[in-house]
Amino acid sequence: MGFPTTYLESAKFEFHRYKQYGDKTFEQLSEEDLFWSANENDNSIAVIVNHLAGNMLSRWANFLMEDGEKAWRDRDSEFEHPPQSKKELLDLWEEGWQCLFDALNSITPENFDASIQIRNQKHSIPQAINRQLAHYASHVGQLLFIGKMIKKDDWVSLSIPKGQSKIYNKKMFGENS
């Protein structure tokens, strides 16, 4: 595998990992939980998902031919008018990720060196991917943090639970390590 293929496979793996963190967070939360916020100035999970999906659909639809900030996108409204049910929210979440993965799957060795635009700024494909990976990771981290705040002691850890690193490492490295 050459650099473009190795890089793309690594990026896809990371995007899938962050999507899975979100999916596993949603599994632990009720519909009501998705709309909870600490105060009126904070974002709920629903608002964050609405923003992520809006960003994904704008950035990745026709990304090789059109600027990633689409004229139809109203970013400010993403923070004001999220979907009103868990089903609608999860459908939007899936739609955004599908758009991203379809775009990544359309990258070939022949178009890997193309320049794309985001807000009228030129980006290489790796720059655009890295930009969005960092953006999505930060927001998925927010989803997890809010979910953990809501669930408190009932939160099921999505990584190594607190105080269990030695047990995890023993499992990963073998009993005699």
Short mmCIF file of C-alpha atoms in Angstrom, two decimals:
data_model
loop_
_atom_site.label_atom_id
_atom_site.label_comp_id
_atom_site.label_asym_id
_atom_site.label_seq_id
_atom_site.Cartn_x
_atom_site.Cartn_y
_atom_site.Cartn_z
CA MET A 1 0.00 0.00 0.00
CA GLY A 2 1.25 3.45 -0.88
CA PHE A 3 0.96 6.60 1.16
CA PRO A 4 -2.46 7.75 -0.10
CA THR A 5 -4.03 4.34 0.54
CA THR A 6 -2.39 3.91 3.94
CA TYR A 7 -3.33 7.45 4.96
CA LEU A 8 -6.95 7.08 3.83
CA GLU A 9 -7.38 3.73 5.59
CA SER A 10 -6.00 5.24 8.79
CA ALA A 11 -8.29 8.28 8.51
CA LYS A 12 -11.34 6.09 7.84
CA PHE A 13 -10.47 3.93 10.85
CA GLU A 14 -10.31 7.01 13.10
CA PHE A 15 -13.56 8.47 11.75
CA HIS A 16 -15.29 5.10 12.31
CA ARG A 17 -13.89 4.99 15.85
CA TYR A 18 -15.32 8.41 16.69
CA LYS A 19 -18.65 7.54 15.13
CA GLN A 20 -18.74 4.40 17.26
CA TYR A 21 -18.07 6.46 20.41
CA GLY A 22 -21.08 8.58 19.53
CA ASP A 23 -23.21 5.53 18.76
CA LYS A 24 -22.32 3.94 22.11
CA THR A 25 -23.11 7.20 23.89
CA PHE A 26 -26.56 7.39 22.28
CA GLU A 27 -27.29 3.79 23.34
CA GLN A 28 -26.89 4.83 26.98
CA LEU A 29 -29.12 7.90 26.78
CA SER A 30 -32.84 8.49 26.72
CA GLU A 31 -34.53 10.87 24.33
CA GLU A 32 -34.82 13.40 27.15
CA ASP A 33 -31.09 13.11 27.88
CA LEU A 34 -30.23 14.16 24.33
CA PHE A 35 -31.85 17.55 24.87
CA TRP A 36 -30.39 18.27 28.33
CA SER A 37 -27.94 21.13 28.79
CA ALA A 38 -26.32 22.50 31.93
CA ASN A 39 -27.77 25.95 31.19
CA GLU A 40 -29.36 27.88 28.34
CA ASN A 41 -25.99 28.96 26.94
CA ASP A 42 -24.59 25.42 26.69
CA ASN A 43 -25.16 23.01 23.85
CA SER A 44 -27.15 19.84 24.29
CA ILE A 45 -26.12 16.61 22.61
CA ALA A 46 -28.90 17.26 20.09
CA VAL A 47 -27.43 20.64 19.19
CA ILE A 48 -23.92 19.22 18.83
CA VAL A 49 -25.17 16.38 16.61
CA ASN A 50 -27.15 18.85 14.50
CA HIS A 51 -24.00 20.96 14.06
CA LEU A 52 -21.82 17.93 13.25
CA ALA A 53 -24.27 16.67 10.64
CA GLY A 54 -24.59 20.13 9.08
CA ASN A 55 -20.82 20.38 8.89
CA MET A 56 -20.42 16.90 7.42
CA LEU A 57 -23.08 17.41 4.77
CA SER A 58 -21.63 20.77 3.80
CA ARG A 59 -17.97 19.75 3.82
CA TRP A 60 -18.23 16.38 2.11
CA ALA A 61 -21.06 16.67 -0.45
CA ASN A 62 -19.41 17.20 -3.85
CA PHE A 63 -16.21 18.09 -1.98
CA LEU A 64 -13.97 17.69 -5.05
CA MET A 65 -16.01 20.19 -7.07
CA GLU A 66 -17.64 22.62 -4.63
CA ASP A 67 -16.50 24.69 -1.68
CA GLY A 68 -17.01 22.84 1.61
CA GLU A 69 -19.02 25.73 3.01
CA LYS A 70 -22.20 25.38 0.95
CA ALA A 71 -24.43 28.37 0.27
CA TRP A 72 -27.44 26.40 1.59
CA ARG A 73 -25.85 25.81 4.99
CA ASP A 74 -27.10 27.99 7.83
CA ARG A 75 -24.50 27.19 10.50
CA ASP A 76 -26.04 29.48 13.12
CA SER A 77 -29.39 27.67 12.95
CA GLU A 78 -27.62 24.37 13.71
CA PHE A 79 -27.24 25.67 17.26
CA GLU A 80 -30.84 26.84 17.53
CA HIS A 81 -33.09 24.27 15.88
CA PRO A 82 -32.03 20.65 16.41
CA PRO A 83 -34.29 17.75 15.48
CA GLN A 84 -36.92 17.12 18.15
CA SER A 85 -36.79 13.34 18.54
CA LYS A 86 -34.10 10.75 19.13
CA LYS A 87 -35.01 9.02 15.86
CA GLU A 88 -34.70 12.23 13.83
CA LEU A 89 -31.42 13.02 15.54
CA LEU A 90 -29.95 9.57 14.91
CA ASP A 91 -31.12 9.66 11.28
CA LEU A 92 -29.33 12.99 10.83
CA TRP A 93 -26.22 11.60 12.57
CA GLU A 94 -26.19 8.64 10.16
CA GLU A 95 -26.77 10.87 7.13
CA GLY A 96 -23.80 13.06 8.02
CA TRP A 97 -21.45 10.13 8.56
CA GLN A 98 -22.65 8.42 5.36
CA CYS A 99 -21.86 11.58 3.39
CA LEU A 100 -18.37 11.64 4.91
CA PHE A 101 -17.65 7.97 4.24
CA ASP A 102 -19.01 8.19 0.68
CA ALA A 103 -16.66 11.11 0.05
CA LEU A 104 -13.66 9.32 1.54
CA ASN A 105 -14.46 6.25 -0.55
CA SER A 106 -14.46 8.40 -3.68
CA ILE A 107 -10.82 9.41 -3.18
CA THR A 108 -8.51 7.55 -5.53
CA PRO A 109 -4.80 7.68 -6.31
CA GLU A 110 -5.78 9.74 -9.36
CA ASN A 111 -7.57 12.49 -7.41
CA PHE A 112 -5.66 12.32 -4.11
CA ASP A 113 -3.49 15.30 -5.04
CA ALA A 114 -6.47 17.50 -5.91
CA SER A 115 -6.95 20.80 -4.13
CA ILE A 116 -10.28 21.49 -2.54
CA GLN A 117 -11.84 24.60 -1.05
CA ILE A 118 -13.24 25.18 2.42
CA ARG A 119 -14.55 28.71 2.97
CA ASN A 120 -12.67 29.81 -0.12
CA GLN A 121 -9.35 28.55 1.28
CA LYS A 122 -7.33 25.98 -0.62
CA HIS A 123 -6.69 22.64 1.13
CA SER A 124 -5.01 19.43 0.11
CA ILE A 125 -7.16 16.37 0.73
CA PRO A 126 -5.04 15.34 3.75
CA GLN A 127 -5.35 18.87 5.18
CA ALA A 128 -9.13 18.78 4.77
CA ILE A 129 -9.38 15.32 6.31
CA ASN A 130 -7.15 16.27 9.25
CA ARG A 131 -9.11 19.47 9.81
CA GLN A 132 -12.41 17.60 9.96
CA LEU A 133 -11.06 14.68 11.98
CA ALA A 134 -9.89 17.10 14.68
CA HIS A 135 -13.21 18.97 14.56
CA TYR A 136 -15.32 15.84 14.83
CA ALA A 137 -13.15 14.32 17.57
CA SER A 138 -13.57 17.42 19.71
CA HIS A 139 -17.36 17.39 19.35
CA VAL A 140 -17.65 13.65 19.93
CA GLY A 141 -15.61 14.21 23.10
CA GLN A 142 -18.24 16.75 24.13
CA LEU A 143 -21.00 14.20 23.49
CA LEU A 144 -19.25 11.68 25.72
CA PHE A 145 -18.62 14.21 28.45
CA ILE A 146 -22.25 15.34 28.49
CA GLY A 147 -23.43 11.72 28.46
CA LYS A 148 -21.16 10.92 31.37
CA MET A 149 -22.44 13.95 33.30
CA ILE A 150 -26.03 12.84 32.73
CA LYS A 151 -25.54 9.17 33.56
CA LYS A 152 -23.14 9.72 36.49
CA ASP A 153 -22.44 6.34 38.14
CA ASP A 154 -24.55 4.52 35.55
CA TRP A 155 -22.23 5.56 32.70
CA VAL A 156 -20.63 2.58 30.97
CA SER A 157 -17.09 3.55 30.04
CA LEU A 158 -16.24 3.53 26.34
CA SER A 159 -12.55 3.06 27.00
CA ILE A 160 -10.48 1.73 29.89
CA PRO A 161 -12.53 2.36 33.04
CA LYS A 162 -10.96 4.49 35.74
CA GLY A 163 -8.62 2.46 37.93
CA GLN A 164 -8.50 -0.51 35.56
CA SER A 165 -5.42 0.21 33.43
CA LYS A 166 -3.37 -2.57 35.02
CA ILE A 167 -6.11 -5.14 34.38
CA TYR A 168 -6.45 -3.94 30.79
CA ASN A 169 -2.69 -4.01 30.17
CA LYS A 170 -2.45 -7.49 31.65
CA LYS A 171 -5.12 -8.63 29.21
CA MET A 172 -3.42 -6.90 26.25
CA PHE A 173 0.15 -7.97 27.06
CA GLY A 174 -0.58 -11.39 28.52
CA GLU A 175 -0.81 -12.62 32.06
CA ASN A 176 2.98 -12.87 32.59
CA SER A 177 3.82 -9.31 31.56
#
